[in-house]
Coordinates of C-alpha atoms in Angstrom, one line a residue:
Chain A
M1 CA -157.5 -59.6 12.7
A2 CA -155.7 -62.7 14.0
R3 CA -151.9 -62.5 14.0
N4 CA -151.4 -65.6 11.9
Y5 CA -153.0 -64.3 8.7
N6 CA -150.9 -64.4 5.6
Y7 CA -150.4 -60.7 4.9
N8 CA -149.1 -59.9 1.4
Y9 CA -149.6 -56.2 1.1
A10 CA -148.6 -53.4 3.4
F11 CA -148.5 -49.6 4.0
V12 CA -145.6 -48.2 6.0
F13 CA -145.5 -44.7 7.4
Y14 CA -143.1 -43.3 9.9
D15 CA -142.2 -40.3 11.9
V16 CA -138.5 -40.6 12.8
G17 CA -135.7 -38.3 13.9
E18 CA -134.0 -36.3 11.1
K19 CA -130.7 -38.2 11.6
R20 CA -132.5 -41.5 10.9
V21 CA -135.1 -40.7 8.3
N22 CA -132.8 -41.4 5.3
K23 CA -131.8 -44.8 6.8
V24 CA -135.5 -45.8 7.2
F25 CA -136.3 -44.4 3.7
K26 CA -133.5 -46.6 2.1
I27 CA -134.7 -49.7 4.0
C28 CA -138.3 -49.2 2.8
K29 CA -137.1 -48.5 -0.8
K30 CA -135.6 -52.1 -0.7
Y31 CA -139.0 -53.6 -0.1
F32 CA -141.5 -51.2 -1.8
H33 CA -141.4 -49.3 -5.0
H34 CA -144.3 -46.9 -4.4
H35 CA -144.1 -44.1 -1.9
Q36 CA -145.4 -40.6 -1.3
N37 CA -143.8 -38.4 1.4
S38 CA -142.8 -41.2 3.8
V39 CA -145.7 -43.4 3.1
F40 CA -144.5 -46.6 1.4
R41 CA -146.9 -49.3 0.1
G42 CA -147.1 -52.4 -2.0
P43 CA -147.1 -56.1 -2.2
I44 CA -144.7 -57.8 0.2
T45 CA -144.2 -61.4 1.2
P46 CA -144.6 -62.4 4.8
S47 CA -140.9 -63.3 5.0
N48 CA -139.9 -59.9 3.6
L49 CA -142.2 -58.3 6.1
I50 CA -140.2 -59.9 8.9
K51 CA -136.9 -58.8 7.3
L52 CA -138.3 -55.3 6.9
K53 CA -139.1 -55.0 10.6
S54 CA -135.8 -56.3 11.7
D55 CA -133.9 -53.9 9.3
I56 CA -136.0 -51.0 10.6
K57 CA -135.5 -51.9 14.3
K58 CA -131.7 -51.8 13.8
V59 CA -131.7 -48.2 12.7
I60 CA -134.5 -46.4 14.7
D61 CA -134.4 -45.0 18.2
E62 CA -137.3 -46.9 19.8
S63 CA -137.8 -44.3 22.4
H64 CA -138.3 -41.4 19.9
D65 CA -139.2 -42.8 16.6
F66 CA -142.6 -44.1 15.3
V67 CA -143.1 -46.5 12.5
S68 CA -146.5 -48.0 11.6
I69 CA -146.8 -51.1 9.4
I70 CA -150.4 -51.6 8.2
K71 CA -150.7 -55.2 7.0
L72 CA -153.4 -56.4 4.6
L73 CA -154.1 -59.7 3.1
N74 CA -153.7 -58.4 -0.4
K75 CA -154.5 -55.5 -2.7
E76 CA -158.2 -56.6 -2.8
S77 CA -158.5 -55.9 0.9
F78 CA -159.0 -52.2 0.3
D79 CA -160.1 -49.7 -2.2
E80 CA -158.3 -46.5 -3.1
E81 CA -159.5 -43.1 -4.3
T82 CA -157.1 -40.5 -5.3
L83 CA -157.9 -36.8 -5.6
G84 CA -155.8 -34.5 -7.7
I85 CA -152.9 -35.9 -9.7
K86 CA -152.6 -39.6 -9.9
R87 CA -149.5 -40.3 -7.9
K88 CA -146.3 -38.4 -7.1
D89 CA -144.0 -41.3 -6.4
T90 CA -141.2 -42.7 -8.4
E91 CA -142.0 -45.9 -10.3
A92 CA -138.5 -47.3 -9.6
L93 CA -138.3 -51.1 -9.8
I94 CA -137.9 -53.3 -6.7
L95 CA -134.2 -54.1 -6.3
Chain B
M1 CA -162.6 -54.5 -4.4
A2 CA -166.0 -53.6 -5.9
R3 CA -166.9 -49.9 -5.5
N4 CA -170.2 -50.6 -3.8
Y5 CA -168.7 -52.0 -0.6
N6 CA -169.7 -50.3 2.7
Y7 CA -166.4 -48.8 3.8
N8 CA -166.3 -47.7 7.4
Y9 CA -162.6 -47.2 8.0
A10 CA -160.1 -45.1 6.1
F11 CA -156.5 -43.8 5.9
V12 CA -155.9 -40.5 4.2
F13 CA -152.4 -39.3 3.2
Y14 CA -151.6 -36.4 1.1
D15 CA -148.9 -34.4 -0.6
V16 CA -150.3 -30.9 -1.3
G17 CA -148.8 -27.5 -1.8
E18 CA -147.6 -25.5 1.2
K19 CA -150.4 -22.9 0.8
R20 CA -153.1 -25.6 1.0
V21 CA -151.7 -28.0 3.5
N22 CA -153.3 -26.4 6.5
K23 CA -156.7 -26.3 4.8
V24 CA -156.5 -30.0 4.0
F25 CA -155.2 -30.7 7.6
K26 CA -158.2 -28.9 9.1
I27 CA -160.7 -30.8 6.9
C28 CA -159.2 -34.1 7.8
K29 CA -159.2 -33.2 11.5
K30 CA -163.0 -32.8 11.2
Y31 CA -163.4 -36.4 10.3
F32 CA -160.6 -38.3 12.0
H33 CA -159.0 -37.9 15.3
H34 CA -155.8 -39.9 14.7
H35 CA -153.0 -38.6 12.6
Q36 CA -149.2 -38.8 12.3
N37 CA -147.4 -36.3 9.9
S38 CA -150.1 -36.0 7.3
V39 CA -151.5 -39.5 7.6
F40 CA -155.0 -39.5 9.0
R41 CA -156.9 -42.6 9.9
G42 CA -160.0 -43.9 11.7
P43 CA -163.6 -45.0 11.5
I44 CA -165.7 -43.0 9.1
T45 CA -169.2 -43.5 7.8
P46 CA -169.8 -43.8 4.1
S47 CA -171.7 -40.5 4.1
N48 CA -168.9 -38.7 5.9
L49 CA -166.4 -40.2 3.3
I50 CA -168.4 -38.5 0.6
K51 CA -168.4 -35.2 2.5
L52 CA -164.7 -35.5 3.2
K53 CA -164.0 -35.9 -0.5
S54 CA -166.1 -33.0 -1.5
D55 CA -164.6 -30.7 1.2
I56 CA -161.0 -31.7 0.1
K57 CA -161.8 -31.1 -3.6
K58 CA -162.9 -27.6 -2.8
V59 CA -159.5 -26.6 -1.4
I60 CA -156.9 -28.6 -3.4
D61 CA -155.3 -27.7 -6.7
E62 CA -156.1 -30.8 -8.7
S63 CA -153.3 -30.3 -11.1
H64 CA -150.6 -30.2 -8.4
D65 CA -151.8 -31.8 -5.2
F66 CA -152.2 -35.5 -4.4
V67 CA -154.6 -37.0 -1.9
S68 CA -155.0 -40.7 -1.4
I69 CA -158.0 -42.2 0.5
I70 CA -157.5 -45.9 1.4
K71 CA -160.9 -47.3 2.2
L72 CA -161.4 -50.4 4.3
L73 CA -164.5 -52.3 5.4
N74 CA -163.6 -51.9 9.0
K75 CA -160.8 -52.0 11.5
E76 CA -160.8 -55.8 11.2
S77 CA -159.7 -55.6 7.6
F78 CA -156.1 -55.0 8.5
D79 CA -153.5 -55.6 11.2
E80 CA -151.1 -53.0 12.5
E81 CA -147.6 -53.3 13.9
T82 CA -145.9 -50.3 15.3
L83 CA -142.2 -50.1 16.0
G84 CA -140.7 -47.6 18.4
I85 CA -143.1 -45.4 20.5
K86 CA -146.8 -46.3 20.3
R87 CA -148.2 -43.3 18.5
K88 CA -147.2 -39.7 18.2
D89 CA -150.7 -38.3 17.3
T90 CA -153.0 -36.3 19.4
E91 CA -156.0 -38.1 20.9
A92 CA -158.3 -35.2 20.4
L93 CA -162.0 -36.1 20.2
I94 CA -164.0 -36.0 17.0
L95 CA -165.9 -32.7 16.8

């Protein structure tokens, strides 16, 4: 997909060192209010996506940690099926 | 997105009880060859998606476990940015 698309929905998952995992978690909590065990997701504006990336870059060790940001145009770009209980995340509001 | 789309790419993430996590992991490994800490992803045919779901349903406790299957038309339906190291998963071949 071309880089200049206007992405407004994202999933973020990460595999970062123990010392940094809380920092990354707190950053993601600022931008998304849905998450299950280190997978964050939700609507996000292009400008917030840029801020999210720069915030994360400040705290991770780029030679050890791994963060993946899956960007989608919007919530209509995918379909979701859940098996088992509906969702285990907290429904906290976006700050 | 309408249910009758032809999805050929998926992400699977899950939060399941300790006793069942290996079983779910092994099932996902049958269908996907990329994964990072319980997030599987990759191309998958619609018929394999159906098999994946029925395999997972056989092993999870539907009153405790949570499995999310994010279905996309194809790899072009999203864009990915990774921060830090490229990817921490094993590049094992599909069985």
